[in-house]
Tab-separated table of C-alpha atoms and ligand atoms in Angstrom:
chain	number	residue	atom	x	y	z
A	30	MET	CA	33.706	-31.002	-5.882
A	31	SER	CA	32.284	-27.929	-7.347
A	32	VAL	CA	29.390	-25.974	-5.967
A	33	VAL	CA	27.637	-25.500	-9.290
A	34	LYS	CA	24.118	-24.112	-9.260
A	35	PHE	CA	21.574	-26.381	-10.936
A	36	PHE	CA	18.852	-24.618	-12.955
A	37	SER	CA	16.306	-26.814	-11.169
A	38	GLY	CA	17.557	-25.544	-7.813
A	39	ALA	CA	18.459	-29.104	-6.750
A	40	LYS	CA	21.472	-29.499	-4.500
A	41	VAL	CA	23.521	-32.217	-6.150
A	42	PRO	CA	27.222	-32.791	-5.493
A	43	LEU	CA	29.053	-32.656	-8.816
A	44	GLU	CA	32.125	-34.826	-9.303
A	45	MET	CA	35.201	-32.895	-10.460
A	46	HIS	CA	36.956	-35.991	-11.796
A	47	LYS	CA	36.327	-38.625	-14.424
A	48	VAL	CA	36.592	-42.359	-13.905
A	49	ARG	CA	38.924	-44.262	-16.226
A	50	ILE	CA	39.439	-47.544	-14.429
A	51	VAL	CA	36.476	-49.519	-13.134
A	52	GLN	CA	35.990	-52.680	-11.110
A	53	LYS	CA	33.009	-54.958	-11.632
A	54	LEU	CA	30.585	-55.340	-8.733
A	55	ASN	CA	28.201	-58.155	-7.838
A	56	LEU	CA	24.771	-57.774	-6.330
A	57	VAL	CA	23.823	-61.263	-5.172
A	58	PRO	CA	20.159	-62.222	-4.523
A	59	VAL	CA	18.661	-61.600	-1.081
A	60	ASP	CA	18.665	-65.335	-0.173
A	61	ARG	CA	22.408	-65.458	-0.771
A	62	ARG	CA	22.872	-62.266	1.270
A	63	LEU	CA	21.182	-63.960	4.243
A	64	GLU	CA	23.319	-67.071	3.736
A	65	ALA	CA	26.514	-64.986	3.462
A	66	ILE	CA	25.903	-62.962	6.631
A	67	THR	CA	25.058	-66.187	8.497
A	68	GLU	CA	28.289	-67.816	7.256
A	69	ALA	CA	30.130	-64.670	8.452
A	70	GLY	CA	28.753	-65.132	11.986
A	71	ASN	CA	26.737	-61.923	11.571
A	72	ASN	CA	29.991	-60.009	11.648
A	73	THR	CA	30.491	-57.764	8.604
A	74	PHE	CA	34.303	-58.022	8.999
A	75	LEU	CA	34.014	-61.719	8.101
A	76	LEU	CA	32.048	-61.260	4.847
A	77	LYS	CA	33.702	-62.095	1.536
A	78	ASN	CA	34.046	-59.329	-1.044
A	79	ARG	CA	32.305	-61.419	-3.693
A	80	ASP	CA	29.058	-61.216	-1.678
A	81	ILE	CA	29.253	-57.452	-1.125
A	82	PHE	CA	27.707	-54.831	-3.405
A	83	LEU	CA	28.658	-51.524	-1.755
A	84	ASP	CA	31.568	-51.825	0.638
A	85	MET	CA	31.114	-49.028	3.149
A	86	LEU	CA	33.127	-50.754	5.878
A	87	THR	CA	35.907	-48.179	5.837
A	88	ASP	CA	37.728	-45.557	3.819
A	89	SER	CA	41.065	-47.001	4.918
A	90	GLY	CA	43.353	-47.951	2.022
A	91	VAL	CA	40.426	-48.083	-0.418
A	92	ASN	CA	40.135	-44.524	-1.694
A	93	ALA	CA	40.487	-44.077	-5.449
A	94	MET	CA	43.937	-42.929	-6.542
A	95	SER	CA	44.554	-40.276	-9.172
A	96	ASP	CA	46.239	-40.711	-12.562
A	97	LYS	CA	49.155	-38.663	-11.205
A	98	GLN	CA	49.556	-40.944	-8.203
A	99	LEU	CA	49.583	-44.048	-10.404
A	100	ALA	CA	52.093	-42.426	-12.760
A	101	ALA	CA	54.366	-41.533	-9.831
A	102	MET	CA	54.269	-45.142	-8.635
A	103	MET	CA	55.970	-46.169	-11.891
A	104	GLU	CA	58.909	-43.833	-11.274
A	105	CYS	CA	59.892	-45.014	-7.818
A	106	ASP	CA	63.452	-45.739	-6.794
A	107	ASP	CA	63.663	-49.025	-4.924
A	108	SER	CA	66.694	-49.192	-2.682
A	109	TYR	CA	67.034	-50.169	0.951
A	110	ALA	CA	68.797	-46.955	1.927
A	111	GLY	CA	69.149	-43.602	0.239
A	112	SER	CA	66.234	-44.062	-2.168
A	113	GLU	CA	65.454	-41.106	-4.435
A	114	THR	CA	61.801	-41.564	-3.626
A	115	PHE	CA	61.926	-40.738	0.067
A	116	PRO	CA	63.017	-37.069	-0.265
A	117	LYS	CA	59.942	-36.477	-2.434
A	118	LEU	CA	57.752	-37.385	0.530
A	119	GLU	CA	59.872	-35.305	2.900
A	120	ALA	CA	59.448	-32.338	0.548
A	121	ALA	CA	55.674	-32.844	0.407
A	122	ILE	CA	55.517	-32.962	4.230
A	123	MET	CA	57.514	-29.724	4.347
A	124	ASP	CA	55.142	-28.052	1.869
A	125	VAL	CA	51.985	-29.233	3.592
A	126	PHE	CA	52.897	-28.906	7.296
A	127	GLY	CA	56.145	-26.941	7.232
A	128	MET	CA	57.794	-29.685	9.270
A	129	GLU	CA	61.407	-30.560	8.646
A	130	TYR	CA	61.662	-34.041	10.131
A	131	PHE	CA	59.711	-37.024	8.890
A	132	LEU	CA	59.784	-40.617	10.115
A	133	PRO	CA	58.040	-43.230	7.945
A	134	ALA	CA	55.842	-45.999	9.391
A	135	HIS	CA	53.915	-48.797	7.702
A	136	GLN	CA	50.533	-47.411	8.811
A	137	GLY	CA	48.906	-45.113	11.370
A	138	ARG	CA	48.922	-47.495	14.306
A	139	ALA	CA	52.639	-48.131	13.807
A	140	ALA	CA	53.213	-44.386	14.280
A	141	GLU	CA	51.074	-44.616	17.438
A	142	ASN	CA	53.230	-47.469	18.706
A	143	ILE	CA	56.407	-45.410	18.316
A	144	ILE	CA	54.953	-42.206	19.822
A	145	SER	CA	53.452	-44.089	22.783
A	146	LYS	CA	56.648	-46.035	23.460
A	147	VAL	CA	58.681	-42.823	23.511
A	148	PHE	CA	56.365	-40.438	25.364
A	149	VAL	CA	53.982	-42.536	27.496
A	150	SER	CA	55.156	-44.047	30.776
A	151	PRO	CA	53.144	-45.863	33.478
A	152	GLY	CA	50.872	-43.501	35.369
A	153	THR	CA	50.944	-40.694	32.818
A	154	ILE	CA	47.788	-39.069	31.509
A	155	ILE	CA	46.971	-38.362	27.883
A	156	PRO	CA	44.113	-35.875	27.467
A	157	MET	CA	42.457	-35.907	24.047
A	158	ASN	CA	39.308	-34.750	22.315
A	159	TYR	CA	38.305	-38.408	21.717
A	160	HIS	CA	40.084	-41.732	21.439
A	161	PHE	CA	40.499	-43.932	18.406
A	162	THR	CA	40.686	-47.698	19.085
A	163	THR	CA	44.341	-48.190	18.102
A	164	SER	CA	45.511	-44.874	19.625
A	165	LYS	CA	44.023	-45.802	22.979
A	166	ALA	CA	45.314	-49.385	22.841
A	167	HIS	CA	48.924	-48.239	22.361
A	168	ILE	CA	48.681	-45.660	25.150
A	169	VAL	CA	47.145	-48.188	27.560
A	170	LEU	CA	49.743	-50.818	26.597
A	171	ASN	CA	52.441	-48.396	27.751
A	172	GLY	CA	50.700	-47.734	31.070
A	173	GLY	CA	49.060	-44.399	30.155
A	174	LEU	CA	45.549	-43.286	30.988
A	175	VAL	CA	43.335	-41.711	28.323
A	176	GLU	CA	41.180	-38.757	29.418
A	177	GLU	CA	38.541	-37.731	26.898
A	178	ILE	CA	37.773	-34.037	27.168
A	179	ILE	CA	35.696	-33.384	24.097
A	180	ILE	CA	33.147	-30.527	24.388
A	181	ASP	CA	29.809	-31.759	25.771
A	182	GLU	CA	28.094	-31.151	22.425
A	183	GLY	CA	30.458	-33.709	20.853
A	184	LEU	CA	28.480	-36.603	22.289
A	185	ASN	CA	25.126	-35.193	21.257
A	186	VAL	CA	24.213	-37.475	18.325
A	187	SER	CA	21.720	-35.123	16.790
A	188	SER	CA	23.023	-31.570	16.712
A	189	SER	CA	23.697	-28.614	14.443
A	190	TYR	CA	26.960	-27.604	16.121
A	191	PRO	CA	29.581	-27.268	13.362
A	192	PHE	CA	32.653	-28.355	15.384
A	193	LYS	CA	31.645	-31.278	17.585
A	194	GLY	CA	35.257	-32.523	17.584
A	195	ASN	CA	36.528	-29.530	19.619
A	196	LEU	CA	38.525	-30.179	22.774
A	197	ASP	CA	37.200	-28.475	25.899
A	198	THR	CA	40.093	-26.282	27.039
A	199	ALA	CA	38.480	-25.624	30.447
A	200	LYS	CA	38.526	-29.389	31.066
A	201	LEU	CA	42.180	-29.432	29.969
A	202	GLU	CA	43.032	-26.682	32.465
A	203	ALA	CA	41.182	-28.623	35.170
A	204	LEU	CA	43.178	-31.796	34.387
A	205	VAL	CA	46.470	-29.897	34.594
A	206	LYS	CA	45.383	-28.408	37.915
A	207	LYS	CA	44.393	-31.795	39.297
A	208	HIS	CA	47.391	-33.867	38.185
A	209	GLY	CA	50.115	-31.320	37.437
A	210	ALA	CA	51.643	-30.747	34.008
A	211	LYS	CA	54.464	-33.253	34.653
A	212	LYS	CA	52.029	-36.165	34.669
A	213	ILE	CA	50.682	-35.305	31.227
A	214	ALA	CA	52.624	-37.202	28.571
A	215	PHE	CA	51.089	-35.185	25.735
A	216	VAL	CA	47.796	-33.717	24.600
A	217	ARG	CA	46.314	-35.507	21.578
A	218	ILE	CA	43.987	-33.893	19.071
A	219	GLU	CA	42.340	-36.202	16.579
A	220	THR	CA	41.229	-34.294	13.525
A	221	GLY	CA	37.950	-35.389	11.873
A	222	THR	CA	37.152	-37.277	15.082
A	223	ASN	CA	36.486	-40.818	13.898
A	224	LEU	CA	34.403	-42.542	16.563
A	225	ILE	CA	31.898	-39.728	17.084
A	226	GLY	CA	31.024	-39.654	13.391
A	227	GLY	CA	33.916	-37.950	11.587
A	228	GLN	CA	33.215	-34.645	13.343
A	229	PRO	CA	35.684	-31.743	12.889
A	230	HIS	CA	37.413	-29.354	15.280
A	231	SER	CA	37.917	-25.687	14.387
A	232	LEU	CA	41.242	-24.009	13.742
A	233	GLN	CA	40.377	-21.558	16.528
A	234	ASN	CA	39.999	-24.476	18.953
A	235	LEU	CA	43.437	-25.768	18.006
A	236	ARG	CA	44.892	-22.292	18.645
A	237	GLU	CA	43.283	-22.276	22.100
A	238	VAL	CA	44.586	-25.760	22.889
A	239	ARG	CA	48.062	-24.591	21.855
A	240	LYS	CA	47.797	-21.663	24.259
A	241	VAL	CA	47.065	-23.988	27.181
A	242	CYS	CA	49.927	-26.272	26.083
A	243	ASP	CA	52.315	-23.289	25.961
A	244	LYS	CA	51.192	-22.088	29.365
A	245	HIS	CA	52.001	-25.438	30.985
A	246	GLY	CA	54.781	-26.717	28.733
A	247	LEU	CA	52.727	-29.579	27.267
A	248	ILE	CA	53.500	-31.430	24.036
A	249	LEU	CA	50.743	-31.254	21.408
A	250	VAL	CA	50.351	-34.366	19.229
A	251	PHE	CA	47.976	-34.247	16.273
A	252	ASP	CA	46.477	-37.325	14.603
A	253	ALA	CA	46.033	-36.083	11.017
A	254	SER	CA	44.566	-39.287	9.549
A	255	LEU	CA	41.245	-37.607	8.752
A	256	LEU	CA	42.712	-34.185	7.983
A	257	ALA	CA	41.328	-33.910	4.438
A	258	ASP	CA	37.715	-33.729	5.649
A	259	ASN	CA	38.573	-31.459	8.571
A	260	LEU	CA	40.388	-29.004	6.282
A	261	TYR	CA	37.272	-28.782	4.161
A	262	PHE	CA	35.083	-28.142	7.218
A	263	ILE	CA	37.434	-25.441	8.543
A	264	LYS	CA	37.372	-23.739	5.159
A	265	THR	CA	33.595	-23.897	4.756
A	266	ARG	CA	32.251	-23.720	8.337
A	267	GLU	CA	34.725	-21.375	10.051
A	268	LYS	CA	33.966	-17.842	8.914
A	269	ALA	CA	37.384	-16.434	9.825
A	270	CYS	CA	39.084	-19.024	7.577
A	271	ARG	CA	37.029	-18.470	4.413
A	272	ASN	CA	39.778	-16.514	2.744
A	273	MET	CA	42.594	-18.840	3.690
A	274	SER	CA	43.774	-21.398	1.141
A	275	ILE	CA	43.662	-25.077	2.144
A	276	ASN	CA	47.452	-25.064	2.267
A	277	GLU	CA	47.480	-22.022	4.539
A	278	ILE	CA	45.173	-23.803	6.960
A	279	ALA	CA	47.355	-26.939	6.882
A	280	ARG	CA	50.495	-24.855	7.449
A	281	GLU	CA	48.955	-23.142	10.450
A	282	ILE	CA	48.000	-26.538	11.887
A	283	GLY	CA	51.624	-27.567	11.361
A	284	ASP	CA	52.803	-24.420	13.183
A	285	LEU	CA	50.529	-25.123	16.149
A	286	CYS	CA	51.535	-28.759	16.735
A	287	ASP	CA	54.713	-30.382	18.015
A	288	ILE	CA	54.155	-33.758	16.395
A	289	ILE	CA	51.810	-34.733	13.582
A	290	TYR	CA	51.234	-38.365	12.660
A	291	PHE	CA	48.889	-39.940	10.155
A	292	SER	CA	47.580	-43.032	8.478
A	293	ALA	CA	48.307	-42.625	4.766
A	294	ARG	CA	45.615	-45.251	4.189
A	295	LYS	CA	43.355	-42.227	4.747
A	296	LEU	CA	45.356	-39.008	4.347
A	297	GLY	CA	46.997	-39.035	0.927
A	298	CYS	CA	44.819	-41.841	-0.512
A	299	ALA	CA	47.483	-44.563	-0.503
A	300	ARG	CA	48.810	-47.009	2.095
A	301	GLY	CA	51.387	-46.229	4.765
A	302	GLY	CA	51.906	-43.615	7.444
A	303	GLY	CA	54.400	-41.486	9.292
A	304	ILE	CA	55.364	-39.034	11.994
A	305	CYS	CA	56.358	-35.404	11.358
A	306	THR	CA	57.940	-32.877	13.692
A	307	ARG	CA	60.045	-29.770	13.518
A	308	LYS	CA	61.850	-30.597	16.757
A	309	LYS	CA	65.085	-32.470	16.262
A	310	GLU	CA	64.957	-33.649	19.866
A	311	TYR	CA	61.690	-35.555	19.272
A	312	TYR	CA	62.927	-36.886	15.952
A	313	MET	CA	66.070	-38.289	17.598
A	314	LYS	CA	64.027	-39.910	20.374
A	315	MET	CA	61.817	-41.780	17.896
A	316	ARG	CA	64.384	-42.580	15.216
A	317	GLU	CA	65.786	-45.835	16.597
A	318	LEU	CA	62.356	-47.283	17.227
A	319	VAL	CA	61.416	-46.658	13.595
A	320	THR	CA	64.367	-48.688	12.369
A	321	LEU	CA	63.609	-51.380	14.953
A	322	TYR	CA	59.876	-51.789	14.299
A	323	GLU	CA	59.296	-50.404	10.814
A	324	GLY	CA	62.419	-50.530	8.671
A	325	PHE	CA	65.205	-48.228	7.581
A	326	LEU	CA	64.519	-44.491	7.728
A	327	THR	CA	63.997	-44.114	3.985
A	328	TYR	CA	61.103	-46.592	3.749
A	329	GLY	CA	59.787	-47.509	7.228
A	330	GLY	CA	57.816	-50.589	6.188
A	331	MET	CA	56.267	-48.964	3.123
A	332	SER	CA	56.772	-49.926	-0.483
A	333	VAL	CA	58.501	-47.117	-2.400
A	334	ARG	CA	55.551	-47.149	-4.803
A	335	GLU	CA	53.232	-46.183	-1.972
A	336	ILE	CA	55.675	-43.494	-0.808
A	337	GLU	CA	55.521	-41.894	-4.268
A	338	ALA	CA	51.724	-42.111	-4.176
A	339	ILE	CA	51.533	-40.495	-0.718
A	340	ALA	CA	53.784	-37.609	-1.789
A	341	VAL	CA	51.483	-36.838	-4.726
A	342	GLY	CA	48.339	-37.564	-2.683
A	343	LEU	CA	49.345	-35.113	0.069
A	344	ARG	CA	49.800	-32.316	-2.436
A	345	GLU	CA	46.470	-33.193	-4.079
A	346	THR	CA	44.849	-32.893	-0.642
A	347	MET	CA	45.537	-29.146	-0.820
A	348	ASP	CA	42.886	-28.912	-3.575
A	349	GLU	CA	39.374	-28.033	-2.438
A	350	ASP	CA	37.801	-29.987	-5.326
A	351	MET	CA	39.547	-33.100	-4.080
A	352	ILE	CA	38.801	-32.839	-0.361
A	353	SER	CA	35.180	-31.789	-0.765
A	354	GLN	CA	34.093	-34.973	-2.526
A	355	GLY	CA	33.719	-37.075	0.642
A	356	PRO	CA	31.992	-34.437	2.783
A	357	LEU	CA	29.569	-33.421	0.004
A	358	PHE	CA	28.531	-37.005	-0.794
A	359	ILE	CA	28.118	-37.659	2.936
A	360	GLU	CA	26.057	-34.481	3.324
A	361	PHE	CA	23.837	-35.588	0.435
A	362	MET	CA	23.309	-39.002	2.033
A	363	VAL	CA	22.648	-37.578	5.512
A	364	ASN	CA	20.181	-34.987	4.196
A	365	GLU	CA	18.250	-37.603	2.182
A	366	LEU	CA	18.017	-39.837	5.246
A	367	VAL	CA	16.984	-36.989	7.538
A	368	ALA	CA	14.281	-36.006	5.015
A	369	ASN	CA	12.945	-39.558	5.345
A	370	GLY	CA	12.998	-39.431	9.146
A	371	VAL	CA	15.911	-41.866	9.504
A	372	PRO	CA	18.000	-41.172	12.640
A	373	VAL	CA	21.584	-40.305	11.701
A	374	VAL	CA	24.464	-38.394	13.274
A	375	THR	CA	24.172	-34.686	12.509
A	376	PRO	CA	25.559	-32.392	11.358
A	377	PRO	CA	26.997	-34.438	8.481
A	378	GLY	CA	30.668	-35.148	9.190
A	379	GLY	CA	33.529	-36.578	7.180
A	380	LEU	CA	34.479	-40.245	6.822
A	381	GLY	CA	30.951	-41.544	6.341
A	382	CYS	CA	27.292	-41.440	7.212
A	383	HIS	CA	26.506	-42.803	10.671
A	384	LEU	CA	23.130	-44.364	11.455
A	385	ASP	CA	22.010	-43.995	15.076
A	386	ALA	CA	21.030	-47.580	15.915
A	387	MET	CA	19.719	-46.654	19.361
A	388	ARG	CA	16.945	-44.558	17.775
A	389	PHE	CA	16.623	-46.737	14.641
A	390	LEU	CA	15.937	-49.854	16.731
A	391	PRO	CA	14.652	-48.583	20.100
A	392	LYS	CA	13.289	-52.022	21.015
A	393	VAL	CA	16.661	-53.761	20.704
A	394	PRO	CA	18.487	-53.318	24.050
A	395	GLN	CA	22.228	-52.612	24.153
A	396	SER	CA	22.734	-56.135	25.519
A	397	GLU	CA	21.534	-57.383	22.101
A	398	TYR	CA	23.810	-55.062	20.110
A	399	PRO	CA	21.525	-52.768	18.081
A	400	ALA	CA	24.340	-51.415	15.869
A	401	GLY	CA	25.545	-54.939	15.057
A	402	ALA	CA	21.980	-56.071	14.341
A	403	LEU	CA	21.423	-53.074	12.059
A	404	ALA	CA	24.637	-53.904	10.175
A	405	THR	CA	23.331	-57.407	9.382
A	406	ALA	CA	19.873	-56.093	8.454
A	407	LEU	CA	21.307	-53.556	5.999
A	408	PHE	CA	23.495	-56.188	4.415
A	409	ILE	CA	20.441	-58.393	3.908
A	410	ALA	CA	18.411	-55.443	2.592
A	411	GLY	CA	20.945	-54.234	0.043
A	412	GLY	CA	24.329	-55.970	0.091
A	413	VAL	CA	25.707	-52.810	1.725
A	414	ARG	CA	28.503	-53.501	4.210
A	415	GLY	CA	28.886	-51.102	7.141
A	416	MET	CA	30.901	-51.240	10.345
A	417	GLU	CA	29.467	-51.639	13.819
A	418	ARG	CA	30.624	-48.787	16.026
A	419	GLY	CA	28.815	-49.607	19.235
A	420	SER	CA	29.082	-52.035	22.144
A	421	ILE	CA	30.480	-54.932	20.095
A	422	SER	CA	33.477	-52.660	19.407
A	423	GLU	CA	34.011	-52.315	23.184
A	424	GLN	CA	35.651	-54.899	25.397
A	425	ARG	CA	34.262	-56.519	28.575
A	426	ASP	CA	35.780	-55.268	31.861
A	427	GLU	CA	38.041	-57.397	34.137
A	428	ASN	CA	34.950	-58.996	35.728
A	429	GLY	CA	33.485	-60.005	32.384
A	430	ASN	CA	30.773	-57.362	32.416
A	431	GLU	CA	29.719	-55.663	29.223
A	432	VAL	CA	30.979	-52.098	28.730
A	433	TYR	CA	28.262	-50.333	26.770
A	434	SER	CA	29.426	-47.616	24.383
A	435	ASN	CA	28.187	-44.012	24.528
A	436	MET	CA	26.706	-44.356	21.078
A	437	GLU	CA	25.436	-47.313	19.027
A	438	LEU	CA	26.375	-46.335	15.479
A	439	LEU	CA	26.423	-48.123	12.153
A	440	ARG	CA	29.170	-46.434	10.170
A	441	LEU	CA	28.709	-46.321	6.419
A	442	ALA	CA	32.081	-45.056	5.240
A	443	MET	CA	32.405	-43.166	1.970
A	444	PRO	CA	35.660	-44.179	0.260
A	445	ARG	CA	36.685	-41.073	-1.679
A	446	ARG	CA	35.926	-40.940	-5.423
A	447	VAL	CA	34.865	-44.611	-5.384
A	448	PHE	CA	31.058	-44.617	-5.499
A	449	THR	CA	28.748	-42.818	-7.892
A	450	LEU	CA	25.786	-40.792	-6.711
A	451	SER	CA	23.321	-43.426	-7.957
A	452	GLN	CA	25.034	-45.999	-5.759
A	453	VAL	CA	24.634	-43.647	-2.808
A	454	LYS	CA	20.953	-43.190	-3.740
A	455	TYR	CA	20.555	-46.976	-3.814
A	456	ALA	CA	22.034	-47.243	-0.300
A	457	VAL	CA	19.643	-44.510	0.886
A	458	ASP	CA	16.689	-46.335	-0.676
A	459	ARG	CA	17.488	-49.616	1.083
A	460	ILE	CA	18.068	-47.831	4.425
A	461	VAL	CA	14.714	-46.047	4.119
A	462	TRP	CA	13.023	-49.371	3.315
A	463	LEU	CA	14.682	-50.929	6.349
A	464	TYR	CA	13.569	-48.039	8.532
A	465	LYS	CA	9.962	-48.517	7.411
A	466	ASN	CA	10.306	-52.202	8.370
A	467	ARG	CA	12.375	-51.659	11.523
A	468	ASP	CA	9.885	-53.496	13.726
A	469	LEU	CA	11.001	-56.726	12.067
A	470	VAL	CA	14.622	-56.282	13.178
A	471	GLY	CA	15.704	-58.079	16.358
A	472	GLY	CA	18.935	-58.470	18.300
A	473	LEU	CA	22.072	-60.609	18.219
A	474	SER	CA	23.932	-62.758	20.735
A	475	PHE	CA	27.501	-64.059	20.708
A	476	ILE	CA	28.255	-67.665	19.805
A	477	GLU	CA	32.039	-67.128	19.727
A	478	GLU	CA	33.366	-64.210	21.735
A	479	PRO	CA	37.121	-63.582	21.754
A	480	LYS	CA	38.441	-61.653	24.764
A	481	MET	CA	40.370	-59.139	22.644
A	482	LEU	CA	39.127	-57.318	19.559
A	483	ARG	CA	35.866	-59.245	19.495
A	484	PHE	CA	34.504	-56.946	16.783
A	485	PHE	CA	37.081	-58.304	14.325
A	486	PHE	CA	36.797	-62.028	14.982
A	487	GLY	CA	33.651	-62.640	17.043
A	488	LYS	CA	30.673	-64.638	15.712
A	489	LEU	CA	27.059	-63.976	16.601
A	490	LYS	CA	23.610	-65.330	15.846
A	491	ALA	CA	20.269	-63.640	15.335
A	492	LYS	CA	17.906	-63.944	18.296
A	493	GLY	CA	14.910	-65.783	16.850
A	494	ASP	CA	14.087	-65.870	13.136
A	495	TRP	CA	13.807	-62.126	12.432
A	496	GLN	CA	16.338	-62.241	9.588
A	497	LYS	CA	14.210	-64.819	7.695
A	498	LYS	CA	11.155	-62.624	8.184
A	499	LEU	CA	13.095	-59.659	6.830
A	500	VAL	CA	13.983	-61.643	3.699
A	501	ALA	CA	10.318	-62.624	3.240
A	502	ARG	CA	9.246	-58.967	3.522
A	503	PHE	CA	11.955	-57.954	1.049
A	504	LYS	CA	10.680	-60.485	-1.520
A	505	LYS	CA	7.119	-59.294	-1.005
A	506	ASP	CA	8.081	-55.644	-1.561
A	507	PHE	CA	10.733	-56.009	-4.277
A	508	GLY	CA	9.565	-59.150	-6.141
A	509	ASP	CA	12.215	-60.381	-8.561
A	510	SER	CA	14.430	-57.324	-8.084
A	511	LEU	CA	17.726	-57.860	-6.344
B	12	F0G	N1	43.883	-42.699	13.765
B	12	F0G	C1	42.668	-42.549	13.215
B	12	F0G	C2	41.882	-41.316	13.482
B	12	F0G	C3	42.154	-43.560	12.382
B	12	F0G	O1	40.945	-43.399	11.852
B	12	F0G	C4	42.931	-44.721	12.137
B	12	F0G	C5	42.407	-45.797	11.314
B	12	F0G	C6	44.196	-44.819	12.735
B	12	F0G	C7	44.635	-43.775	13.542
B	12	F0G	C8	45.058	-46.011	12.533
B	12	F0G	O2	45.572	-46.013	11.246
B	12	F0G	O3	44.637	-48.099	10.199
B	12	F0G	O4	46.628	-46.937	9.229
B	12	F0G	O5	46.817	-48.167	11.349
B	12	F0G	N2	41.186	-45.948	11.012
B	12	F0G	C9	40.640	-47.019	10.179
B	12	F0G	C10	39.141	-46.908	10.066
B	12	F0G	C11	41.074	-48.382	10.583
B	12	F0G	O6	38.548	-47.823	9.455
B	12	F0G	O7	38.529	-45.951	10.525
B	12	F0G	P1	45.934	-47.381	10.451
């Protein structure tokens, strides 16, 4: 995305790509939107695509691919072992991270399974800037304990701090002192920290974390799923890195870490994943598990077409025009919402725009799931599908008590190169309308609540008839318009 000056002075992100393949969208009437969200048990995961206008659920596996990626997919070499395709991905990993060994996996969580099985044992501690749902689940499954040691500013929803994803190295030192280095399985850094709003860490922070790891002999594992956004933020927000190329930044990250894993549903704009390291010892430890759980070492559960696409996608990620598209669209959306007084996570991060449901709906208590309620209200208001990232995404404790999350967010993900700016403006318009009518929005309660992963499968109902009132207000304000 280019930073081109507009004569008018307006700050508009300018797409540095053209769109050659399109997919038709539907915008169904508001009555149908109410019906659809009711049929889905007020859970946006259970909506059908045909009822959705803008799908902002996730950026996972739904980013637009380039002409070069699609062309590469036609050239793939499909063989169980020794495929000609696989070395192309190994070479791309070497160019991007400077890491010699690469183990393929069918997606990010599969890499987490392998790493956790090899390095985590019961009673070990895994310090990290912040958890991601699947990363934590695999660590816990293997008996490990997650310790979140993000800087305090990281949990401040509304802030201007540029690197809210930084790990607090003083807290890391304190953990080592308390438990001893032997008890620490590895230190995990998640780049573009997902659950706190796609917030980046700085390169300087990673260097400092490495220093502590060196001092105590700790392994540093880096979740690079959201690396594209974080690279952009390092380049633009970290003064000392302004003159580094994107590839130089990525190579330094590679030099600082022992193991890098990623979801290629995000990084590389395809579908798949993998684990990289330059240490043969780690590679050998993980190798058998890859063949056991994923597939032979030259495909690891991925189609060779996707492997070709990842190899090209990783190289394309080294282009500032490519990686700036998400962050600049998100910044545009966040700034428009802030200008209209709508509470959102600031500063703008990567991944998506995150509405702060706690401040958006102050009258809806956490026991009635404000972020989940806001997700249904926005779907009714505009056919926009977001993802609840609040207490519904948590799990009850052993005694059946609710565990309330630190933040109640509605994540509106920005799949890269998928939406146009007018679609983003439409989403902003409907959010602003909803904010003006926020007093109409009430809470939700469970009607079907699975014990595990309730956010995927659970069904809820609106408390009272607030959703019908919202539809009536919509018709009054918008008339015949969809
Ligand atoms: N790590 C991070 C930081 C992620 O954001 C994800 C996935 C994973 C690991 C797991 O990767 O899905 O390929 O198995 N995040 C998706 C999302 C699901 O919607 O944010 P996966």
